[in-house]
């Protein structure tokens, strides 16, 4: 029996102070109380201090027979580089549902990367009086999941080059004797991953001494083609000078130099695996199926072949458990996974959502958030995440701002770190009206999946009543089930009560959820469906390299995977300069890559950066520690 939920009262000040001041003034419930109110048992927790804890997956077994709650995804129109307040709206909606309407509710969001936090974006815990706390922990190390992914990713990277090095230096016999060394009595044994490789090769033997010379050769020679290697090293820091590097320059490795590079950790396939896995066993299988490249005959080489999959799973065994935090008004939050939205699903984990849906029960709500605009995060939420989870979404909340719509109407360029042009802070109904097609396009896209859509107009202090009402009316006329103005940044959950009420109403309406394409469709058909139905493109073009990858992946049996488009988040189209709702364009597919462990193919639309750089004045300038109080200062 869970304890009765007690909201945490807000200490609202005017003008609204910086986010970190609000967070540090907040009253924090002990995480044991948050867990008890949510229905989590003490033995299902692993405490990380007084205000955060990991939740064991055992809770899913205990609640297996409980019906799921109502599933809500928060997405947005095509954003400006400043973001449009999706996380703030997600948190505010949850606060309104739980602290003001008395509903059982859980928020499920991604863990932010340290790179953008210290770079240009700052924190990602929401903002104003709709935040996840403790804000400093949320934005920095939290419970170490990103570090675990970094370690596991780089273990595999090291194994790839080391294996090539040893295969070059040693005969089959020497390799075999080192991989399966005899003990004092001459007995050898296969490691578990070695047995999996033997079965893959069609060798049904368990005793190393039974292998023939030909079988030994096939077993010990991965024969990795260095030109095919796609696995890169990662670090959770924006470091542009690691985008391209040359390795193997030491005296012992001479002759084994190759060009490679670093990605930011959240772009690792391991992060996507963490987001899409459904159990520890499923994660172990997915890690083993990671394809790092091919051998010289064109056959895929996996993490299982390299013998690292088991150790990588061990490094991530704690990361698979969601982290429990709370909002400013005391409602529970799961923070779990943080995949890069451009080249990966861009959504928090299936496991966090599954646990939350069981905890809230059939009358409760789980509010999750998709990365970037609806053309990226929401599309991937539906076509990839929901496909693997089996969960059915009921409502989409589409966040829109006057600022972004004016940009899509032809307003001046918006640049992070620079003051906004007066066009964005003064009433301009004509400019705003010209940008409305972007919102209407995203509403139509969401409706194609058969779900209910509620538009949340996230109000800024400079927005006028006429501007807010123009957007609200346009959304209703454009097919939204409801549209409301939210002020939760300034007012907390009280500023999102109208939104919460609209979501509750929309959740009662019937849905006809369906995917945009079947997995059995060809790779081209799936890509072209997304480009036509989600982006509004006239067609798709493929480079010869992309065509070759389609042929390769079809031959290897990867063509039955869903598609995870890697494209700009600054336009519905492939071109970040095309604002609004562009038409008459063709999407160019430059290349296609496979995240087989995660379970998707990702076509590259143009050049896609997986390692951000630091701006001239990074956010780390403002971050410091008050050595007298121990408090972090400067996070925003």
Tab-separated table of C-alpha atoms in Angstrom, residues 24-436:
chain	number	residue	atom	x	y	z
A	24	UNK	CA	18.426	25.255	-4.204
A	25	UNK	CA	15.622	27.026	-2.331
A	26	UNK	CA	13.254	24.098	-2.883
A	27	UNK	CA	12.099	21.730	-0.193
A	28	UNK	CA	13.326	18.230	-1.019
A	29	UNK	CA	11.510	15.130	0.194
A	30	UNK	CA	13.742	12.238	1.214
A	31	UNK	CA	13.852	9.868	-1.742
A	32	UNK	CA	12.490	7.107	0.495
A	33	UNK	CA	9.317	9.170	0.899
A	34	UNK	CA	9.081	9.813	-2.859
A	35	UNK	CA	9.441	6.080	-3.452
A	36	UNK	CA	6.858	5.147	-0.833
A	37	UNK	CA	4.321	7.623	-2.238
A	38	UNK	CA	4.916	6.155	-5.701
A	39	UNK	CA	4.397	2.592	-4.484
A	40	UNK	CA	8.039	1.441	-4.651
A	41	UNK	CA	9.153	-0.888	-1.846
A	42	UNK	CA	12.348	-0.173	0.140
A	43	UNK	CA	13.935	-3.422	-1.057
A	44	UNK	CA	13.431	-2.281	-4.656
A	45	UNK	CA	15.675	0.749	-4.109
A	46	UNK	CA	19.417	1.291	-4.252
A	47	UNK	CA	20.112	4.582	-2.503
A	48	UNK	CA	22.579	7.165	-3.795
A	49	UNK	CA	22.475	9.524	-0.840
A	50	UNK	CA	19.308	11.019	0.620
A	51	UNK	CA	17.692	12.421	-2.530
A	52	UNK	CA	18.272	9.970	-5.368
A	53	UNK	CA	18.044	6.234	-5.844
A	54	UNK	CA	18.088	3.569	-8.506
A	55	UNK	CA	15.060	1.317	-8.835
A	56	UNK	CA	15.583	-2.398	-9.366
A	57	UNK	CA	13.829	-4.121	-12.238
A	58	UNK	CA	12.238	-6.572	-9.779
A	59	UNK	CA	9.385	-4.088	-9.415
A	60	UNK	CA	8.155	-5.112	-12.876
A	61	UNK	CA	7.706	-8.710	-11.736
A	62	UNK	CA	5.791	-7.631	-8.628
A	63	UNK	CA	3.413	-5.430	-10.627
A	64	UNK	CA	3.153	-7.624	-13.723
A	65	UNK	CA	-0.611	-8.065	-13.381
A	66	UNK	CA	-1.419	-4.391	-12.791
A	67	UNK	CA	-2.894	-2.584	-15.835
A	68	UNK	CA	-0.812	0.185	-17.364
A	69	UNK	CA	-1.541	3.877	-16.925
A	70	UNK	CA	-2.166	6.514	-19.588
A	71	UNK	CA	0.863	7.211	-21.776
A	72	UNK	CA	1.583	10.834	-22.805
A	73	UNK	CA	4.419	11.999	-25.071
A	74	UNK	CA	5.547	15.629	-25.030
A	75	UNK	CA	7.005	16.836	-28.315
A	76	UNK	CA	7.315	20.208	-30.063
A	77	UNK	CA	7.278	22.182	-33.258
A	78	UNK	CA	10.609	22.680	-35.041
A	79	UNK	CA	12.653	24.534	-32.405
A	80	UNK	CA	14.950	27.510	-32.473
A	81	UNK	CA	18.536	26.824	-31.338
A	82	UNK	CA	17.373	27.987	-27.878
A	83	UNK	CA	14.801	25.218	-27.416
A	84	UNK	CA	11.102	25.801	-26.797
A	85	UNK	CA	10.613	24.481	-23.258
A	86	UNK	CA	9.668	20.845	-23.846
A	87	UNK	CA	11.212	19.661	-20.587
A	88	UNK	CA	9.739	22.601	-18.695
A	89	UNK	CA	6.315	21.731	-20.117
A	90	UNK	CA	6.807	18.017	-19.362
A	91	UNK	CA	7.632	18.767	-15.737
A	92	UNK	CA	4.905	21.414	-15.372
A	93	UNK	CA	2.277	19.054	-16.782
A	94	UNK	CA	3.319	16.367	-14.308
A	95	UNK	CA	3.218	18.844	-11.420
A	96	UNK	CA	-0.258	19.952	-12.469
A	97	UNK	CA	-1.539	16.383	-12.768
A	98	UNK	CA	-0.068	15.221	-9.463
A	99	UNK	CA	0.089	18.234	-7.154
A	100	UNK	CA	-3.049	20.069	-8.381
A	101	UNK	CA	-5.431	17.514	-9.902
A	102	UNK	CA	-4.613	14.678	-7.504
A	103	UNK	CA	-3.707	12.174	-10.243
A	104	UNK	CA	-1.102	9.449	-9.919
A	105	UNK	CA	1.692	10.609	-12.205
A	106	UNK	CA	5.265	9.834	-13.192
A	107	UNK	CA	7.638	11.900	-15.329
A	108	UNK	CA	10.134	9.973	-17.503
A	109	UNK	CA	12.941	11.988	-19.103
A	110	UNK	CA	16.447	11.557	-20.472
A	111	UNK	CA	19.655	12.167	-18.569
A	112	UNK	CA	21.453	15.203	-20.027
A	113	UNK	CA	24.966	14.971	-21.371
A	114	UNK	CA	27.677	16.816	-19.507
A	115	UNK	CA	28.999	18.096	-22.845
A	116	UNK	CA	26.176	20.534	-23.706
A	117	UNK	CA	25.717	21.355	-20.001
A	118	UNK	CA	29.229	22.806	-19.896
A	119	UNK	CA	29.030	23.973	-23.512
A	120	UNK	CA	26.212	26.127	-24.829
A	121	UNK	CA	22.941	24.577	-23.704
A	122	UNK	CA	23.319	24.659	-19.946
A	123	UNK	CA	21.141	22.420	-17.802
A	124	UNK	CA	18.261	20.269	-19.007
A	125	UNK	CA	16.209	19.815	-15.836
A	126	UNK	CA	13.367	22.053	-17.007
A	127	UNK	CA	13.245	25.649	-15.911
A	128	UNK	CA	11.740	28.222	-13.600
A	129	UNK	CA	9.222	26.612	-11.245
A	130	UNK	CA	8.981	23.415	-13.292
A	131	UNK	CA	12.230	21.587	-12.667
A	132	UNK	CA	13.599	18.206	-11.675
A	133	UNK	CA	15.637	18.294	-8.474
A	134	UNK	CA	18.298	18.048	-7.168
A	135	UNK	CA	19.132	20.062	-10.262
A	136	UNK	CA	22.917	19.891	-9.889
A	137	UNK	CA	22.939	16.096	-9.611
A	138	UNK	CA	20.524	15.740	-12.527
A	139	UNK	CA	22.732	17.820	-14.829
A	140	UNK	CA	26.084	16.340	-13.831
A	141	UNK	CA	27.099	12.796	-12.843
A	142	UNK	CA	23.748	11.669	-11.382
A	143	UNK	CA	24.320	7.924	-10.699
A	144	UNK	CA	27.117	7.351	-13.212
A	145	UNK	CA	25.207	5.820	-16.132
A	146	UNK	CA	26.972	7.899	-18.778
A	147	UNK	CA	30.359	7.002	-17.290
A	148	UNK	CA	29.449	3.308	-17.455
A	149	UNK	CA	28.536	3.650	-21.126
A	150	UNK	CA	31.811	5.479	-21.800
A	151	UNK	CA	33.779	2.644	-20.193
A	152	UNK	CA	31.891	-0.114	-22.023
A	153	UNK	CA	32.089	1.673	-25.386
A	154	UNK	CA	35.815	2.261	-25.119
A	155	UNK	CA	36.494	-1.311	-23.996
A	156	UNK	CA	35.066	-2.487	-27.316
A	157	UNK	CA	37.045	0.154	-29.228
A	158	UNK	CA	40.274	-0.993	-27.591
A	159	UNK	CA	39.455	-4.643	-28.326
A	160	UNK	CA	38.970	-3.960	-32.049
A	161	UNK	CA	42.416	-2.506	-32.670
A	162	UNK	CA	44.134	-4.873	-30.244
A	163	UNK	CA	42.641	-7.887	-32.028
A	164	UNK	CA	43.844	-6.641	-35.420
A	165	UNK	CA	47.296	-6.083	-33.938
A	166	UNK	CA	47.582	-9.583	-32.474
A	167	UNK	CA	46.190	-11.319	-35.561
A	168	UNK	CA	48.832	-9.584	-37.674
A	169	UNK	CA	51.699	-10.652	-35.380
A	170	UNK	CA	50.750	-14.249	-34.642
A	171	UNK	CA	50.162	-17.536	-36.431
A	172	UNK	CA	46.899	-19.463	-36.054
A	173	UNK	CA	48.558	-21.780	-33.577
A	174	UNK	CA	49.881	-18.969	-31.388
A	175	UNK	CA	46.546	-17.151	-31.459
A	176	UNK	CA	44.723	-20.324	-30.492
A	177	UNK	CA	47.147	-21.059	-27.649
A	178	UNK	CA	46.654	-17.577	-26.247
A	179	UNK	CA	42.886	-17.479	-26.703
A	180	UNK	CA	42.456	-20.995	-25.247
A	181	UNK	CA	45.594	-21.630	-23.182
A	182	UNK	CA	46.043	-25.173	-21.851
A	183	UNK	CA	46.212	-25.654	-18.090
A	184	UNK	CA	48.862	-27.786	-16.368
A	185	UNK	CA	47.026	-30.927	-17.387
A	186	UNK	CA	46.670	-29.842	-21.008
A	187	UNK	CA	42.963	-29.007	-20.791
A	188	UNK	CA	41.577	-26.005	-22.615
A	189	UNK	CA	38.230	-24.265	-22.316
A	190	UNK	CA	36.154	-21.840	-24.312
A	191	UNK	CA	34.874	-18.645	-22.726
A	192	UNK	CA	31.076	-18.258	-23.069
A	193	UNK	CA	31.433	-15.715	-25.883
A	194	UNK	CA	33.759	-18.073	-27.740
A	195	UNK	CA	31.065	-20.741	-27.741
A	196	UNK	CA	28.653	-18.203	-29.233
A	197	UNK	CA	31.175	-17.454	-31.989
A	198	UNK	CA	31.629	-21.154	-32.729
A	199	UNK	CA	27.874	-21.614	-33.097
A	200	UNK	CA	27.773	-18.600	-35.422
A	201	UNK	CA	30.433	-20.344	-37.550
A	202	UNK	CA	28.408	-23.547	-37.545
A	203	UNK	CA	30.930	-25.420	-35.374
A	204	UNK	CA	29.089	-27.605	-32.818
A	205	UNK	CA	32.060	-28.419	-30.595
A	206	UNK	CA	32.623	-27.551	-26.936
A	207	UNK	CA	36.189	-28.847	-26.411
A	208	UNK	CA	38.971	-26.720	-27.902
A	209	UNK	CA	41.100	-29.828	-28.393
A	210	UNK	CA	38.515	-31.171	-30.868
A	211	UNK	CA	38.916	-28.360	-33.388
A	212	UNK	CA	40.535	-29.113	-36.734
A	213	UNK	CA	43.229	-26.794	-38.134
A	214	UNK	CA	40.654	-25.357	-40.561
A	215	UNK	CA	38.195	-24.744	-37.715
A	216	UNK	CA	40.955	-23.165	-35.615
A	217	UNK	CA	41.732	-20.778	-38.489
A	218	UNK	CA	38.098	-19.728	-38.828
A	219	UNK	CA	37.752	-19.348	-35.049
A	220	UNK	CA	40.845	-17.210	-34.365
A	221	UNK	CA	40.820	-15.009	-37.480
A	222	UNK	CA	38.287	-12.202	-37.295
A	223	UNK	CA	40.141	-10.654	-40.251
A	224	UNK	CA	38.567	-7.233	-39.656
A	225	UNK	CA	38.623	-4.901	-42.641
A	226	UNK	CA	39.991	-1.645	-41.177
A	227	UNK	CA	38.139	0.432	-43.787
A	228	UNK	CA	34.818	-0.988	-42.572
A	229	UNK	CA	35.200	-0.143	-38.872
A	230	UNK	CA	32.393	2.161	-37.716
A	231	UNK	CA	32.885	1.856	-33.944
A	232	UNK	CA	34.478	4.983	-32.472
A	233	UNK	CA	35.660	6.001	-29.044
A	234	UNK	CA	33.498	8.302	-26.892
A	235	UNK	CA	33.826	10.941	-24.196
A	236	UNK	CA	31.137	13.035	-22.471
A	237	UNK	CA	32.800	16.364	-23.215
A	238	UNK	CA	32.355	18.710	-26.160
A	239	UNK	CA	35.819	18.382	-27.730
A	240	UNK	CA	35.909	19.330	-31.404
A	241	UNK	CA	39.578	18.360	-31.722
A	242	UNK	CA	38.738	14.710	-31.158
A	243	UNK	CA	36.296	14.520	-34.085
A	244	UNK	CA	39.046	13.094	-36.302
A	245	UNK	CA	42.206	11.516	-34.897
A	246	UNK	CA	44.951	9.113	-35.917
A	247	UNK	CA	45.719	6.198	-33.615
A	248	UNK	CA	48.571	3.699	-33.407
A	249	UNK	CA	51.427	6.215	-33.460
A	250	UNK	CA	53.360	4.553	-30.624
A	251	UNK	CA	56.605	2.687	-31.408
A	252	UNK	CA	55.099	-0.740	-30.622
A	253	UNK	CA	52.026	-0.175	-32.814
A	254	UNK	CA	53.875	1.166	-35.836
A	255	UNK	CA	52.172	-0.084	-38.969
A	256	UNK	CA	48.757	-0.089	-37.339
A	257	UNK	CA	47.885	3.555	-37.646
A	258	UNK	CA	44.366	4.388	-38.785
A	259	UNK	CA	42.067	7.379	-38.887
A	260	UNK	CA	39.171	7.331	-36.463
A	261	UNK	CA	37.598	9.742	-33.985
A	262	UNK	CA	35.520	10.359	-30.901
A	263	UNK	CA	31.772	10.817	-30.534
A	264	UNK	CA	30.050	12.289	-27.518
A	265	UNK	CA	29.007	9.453	-25.206
A	266	UNK	CA	25.279	9.930	-25.643
A	267	UNK	CA	25.766	9.219	-29.378
A	268	UNK	CA	27.104	5.731	-28.594
A	269	UNK	CA	25.022	2.786	-29.771
A	270	UNK	CA	25.230	1.565	-26.177
A	271	UNK	CA	23.148	4.532	-25.073
A	272	UNK	CA	20.519	3.660	-27.671
A	273	UNK	CA	20.605	0.059	-26.437
A	274	UNK	CA	20.042	1.261	-22.874
A	275	UNK	CA	17.035	3.263	-24.036
A	276	UNK	CA	15.456	0.450	-26.058
A	277	UNK	CA	16.230	-2.628	-23.968
A	278	UNK	CA	13.451	-4.422	-22.082
A	279	UNK	CA	15.443	-6.582	-19.621
A	280	UNK	CA	18.957	-7.467	-18.506
A	281	UNK	CA	18.925	-10.534	-20.761
A	282	UNK	CA	17.731	-8.421	-23.680
A	283	UNK	CA	20.531	-5.899	-23.048
A	284	UNK	CA	23.141	-8.690	-22.993
A	285	UNK	CA	21.819	-10.011	-26.324
A	286	UNK	CA	21.743	-6.556	-27.922
A	287	UNK	CA	25.302	-5.752	-26.834
A	288	UNK	CA	26.492	-9.031	-28.327
A	289	UNK	CA	24.814	-8.141	-31.638
A	290	UNK	CA	26.608	-4.790	-32.032
A	291	UNK	CA	28.254	-4.771	-35.463
A	292	UNK	CA	31.571	-2.889	-35.483
A	293	UNK	CA	32.366	-3.485	-39.160
A	294	UNK	CA	32.937	-6.403	-41.501
A	295	UNK	CA	35.665	-8.898	-42.234
A	296	UNK	CA	37.450	-8.810	-45.578
A	297	UNK	CA	34.807	-11.162	-46.997
A	298	UNK	CA	32.011	-8.725	-46.119
A	299	UNK	CA	30.581	-10.625	-43.138
A	300	UNK	CA	29.566	-8.627	-40.028
A	301	UNK	CA	31.925	-8.652	-37.033
A	302	UNK	CA	30.196	-8.267	-33.673
A	303	UNK	CA	31.043	-7.447	-30.077
A	304	UNK	CA	30.339	-11.130	-29.357
A	305	UNK	CA	32.994	-12.136	-31.895
A	306	UNK	CA	35.477	-9.880	-30.106
A	307	UNK	CA	34.621	-11.432	-26.722
A	308	UNK	CA	33.719	-8.133	-25.057
A	309	UNK	CA	29.913	-8.384	-24.835
A	310	UNK	CA	29.845	-10.021	-21.409
A	311	UNK	CA	32.278	-7.544	-19.855
A	312	UNK	CA	30.422	-4.624	-21.439
A	313	UNK	CA	27.182	-5.872	-19.903
A	314	UNK	CA	28.888	-6.093	-16.508
A	315	UNK	CA	29.993	-2.466	-16.833
A	316	UNK	CA	26.369	-1.486	-17.574
A	317	UNK	CA	24.576	-3.753	-15.074
A	318	UNK	CA	23.728	-0.842	-12.777
A	319	UNK	CA	23.046	1.622	-15.590
A	320	UNK	CA	20.034	-0.465	-16.662
A	321	UNK	CA	18.177	0.603	-13.505
A	322	UNK	CA	16.268	3.917	-13.768
A	323	UNK	CA	17.181	6.722	-11.362
A	324	UNK	CA	14.405	8.126	-9.152
A	325	UNK	CA	14.266	11.891	-8.521
A	326	UNK	CA	11.438	14.404	-7.933
A	327	UNK	CA	9.999	17.636	-9.310
A	328	UNK	CA	9.873	20.928	-7.401
A	329	UNK	CA	6.349	19.981	-6.279
A	330	UNK	CA	7.356	16.506	-5.142
A	331	UNK	CA	5.977	14.358	-7.967
A	332	UNK	CA	8.178	11.358	-8.886
A	333	UNK	CA	10.565	11.350	-11.841
A	334	UNK	CA	12.498	8.607	-13.597
A	335	UNK	CA	15.683	9.802	-15.293
A	336	UNK	CA	17.095	7.146	-17.572
A	337	UNK	CA	19.163	7.006	-20.762
A	338	UNK	CA	20.033	9.977	-22.920
A	339	UNK	CA	20.448	9.004	-26.570
A	340	UNK	CA	21.397	11.663	-29.087
A	341	UNK	CA	18.189	12.621	-30.869
A	342	UNK	CA	19.760	13.225	-34.291
A	343	UNK	CA	21.240	9.757	-34.880
A	344	UNK	CA	19.451	7.718	-32.203
A	345	UNK	CA	15.881	7.453	-30.838
A	346	UNK	CA	16.195	10.590	-28.691
A	347	UNK	CA	13.862	9.240	-26.016
A	348	UNK	CA	14.251	8.065	-22.436
A	349	UNK	CA	14.172	4.364	-21.672
A	350	UNK	CA	11.490	1.776	-22.302
A	351	UNK	CA	12.215	0.273	-18.885
A	352	UNK	CA	11.541	3.542	-17.039
A	353	UNK	CA	8.252	3.958	-18.919
A	354	UNK	CA	7.203	0.354	-18.266
A	355	UNK	CA	7.887	0.624	-14.530
A	356	UNK	CA	6.164	4.006	-14.291
A	357	UNK	CA	3.059	2.806	-16.151
A	358	UNK	CA	2.684	-0.082	-13.701
A	359	UNK	CA	3.250	2.137	-10.665
A	360	UNK	CA	0.602	4.722	-11.609
A	361	UNK	CA	-1.965	2.072	-12.553
A	362	UNK	CA	-4.879	2.372	-14.993
A	363	UNK	CA	-6.075	5.811	-13.813
A	364	UNK	CA	-2.633	7.376	-13.595
A	365	UNK	CA	-0.470	9.205	-16.127
A	366	UNK	CA	3.090	8.748	-17.368
A	367	UNK	CA	4.461	11.854	-19.071
A	368	UNK	CA	7.566	11.323	-21.187
A	369	UNK	CA	9.413	13.568	-23.610
A	370	UNK	CA	10.847	13.113	-27.113
A	371	UNK	CA	13.960	14.921	-28.306
A	372	UNK	CA	13.811	17.889	-30.708
A	373	UNK	CA	10.716	18.463	-32.869
A	374	UNK	CA	7.901	16.050	-33.705
A	375	UNK	CA	9.555	15.177	-37.029
A	376	UNK	CA	12.482	13.643	-35.119
A	377	UNK	CA	11.810	12.590	-31.522
A	378	UNK	CA	8.066	11.912	-31.803
A	379	UNK	CA	8.391	9.960	-35.055
A	380	UNK	CA	11.108	7.802	-33.481
A	381	UNK	CA	9.093	7.453	-30.273
A	382	UNK	CA	6.229	5.958	-32.277
A	383	UNK	CA	7.995	3.971	-34.990
A	384	UNK	CA	10.940	2.658	-32.936
A	385	UNK	CA	10.387	2.942	-29.185
A	386	UNK	CA	6.717	1.939	-29.126
A	387	UNK	CA	7.438	-0.867	-31.583
A	388	UNK	CA	10.010	-2.432	-29.243
A	389	UNK	CA	8.123	-1.701	-26.021
A	390	UNK	CA	4.664	-2.755	-27.150
A	391	UNK	CA	3.295	0.286	-25.298
A	392	UNK	CA	0.465	2.329	-26.791
A	393	UNK	CA	0.560	6.156	-26.498
A	394	UNK	CA	-2.728	7.940	-25.826
A	395	UNK	CA	-1.950	11.660	-26.095
A	396	UNK	CA	0.686	13.840	-27.732
A	397	UNK	CA	1.371	17.259	-26.216
A	398	UNK	CA	2.763	19.573	-28.907
A	399	UNK	CA	4.753	22.457	-27.409
A	400	UNK	CA	4.791	25.682	-29.423
A	401	UNK	CA	6.222	29.117	-28.715
A	402	UNK	CA	5.563	32.508	-30.240
A	403	UNK	CA	9.326	32.886	-30.648
A	404	UNK	CA	9.759	29.766	-32.792
A	405	UNK	CA	6.681	30.453	-34.906
A	406	UNK	CA	7.916	33.978	-35.673
A	407	UNK	CA	11.251	32.478	-36.747
A	408	UNK	CA	9.388	30.107	-39.103
A	409	UNK	CA	7.447	33.082	-40.441
A	410	UNK	CA	10.659	34.678	-41.656
A	411	UNK	CA	11.951	36.358	-38.508
A	412	UNK	CA	15.639	37.206	-38.025
A	413	UNK	CA	18.107	34.453	-37.240
A	414	UNK	CA	18.063	33.197	-33.649
A	415	UNK	CA	21.537	32.546	-32.247
A	416	UNK	CA	22.237	30.992	-28.848
A	417	UNK	CA	24.102	33.395	-26.585
A	418	UNK	CA	23.007	36.513	-28.474
A	419	UNK	CA	20.111	38.850	-27.561
A	420	UNK	CA	16.830	38.260	-29.390
A	421	UNK	CA	15.838	40.661	-32.153
A	422	UNK	CA	12.915	42.953	-31.190
A	423	UNK	CA	10.776	41.043	-33.710
A	424	UNK	CA	10.593	38.288	-31.113
A	425	UNK	CA	9.820	40.443	-28.104
A	426	UNK	CA	7.290	42.852	-29.641
A	427	UNK	CA	3.828	42.003	-30.945
A	428	UNK	CA	3.844	41.083	-34.631
A	429	UNK	CA	0.760	39.133	-35.657
A	430	UNK	CA	1.624	39.039	-39.361
A	431	UNK	CA	5.038	37.486	-38.727
A	432	UNK	CA	3.477	35.018	-36.297
A	433	UNK	CA	0.696	34.113	-38.735
A	434	UNK	CA	3.280	33.391	-41.446
A	435	UNK	CA	4.965	30.830	-39.192
A	436	UNK	CA	1.830	28.876	-38.259
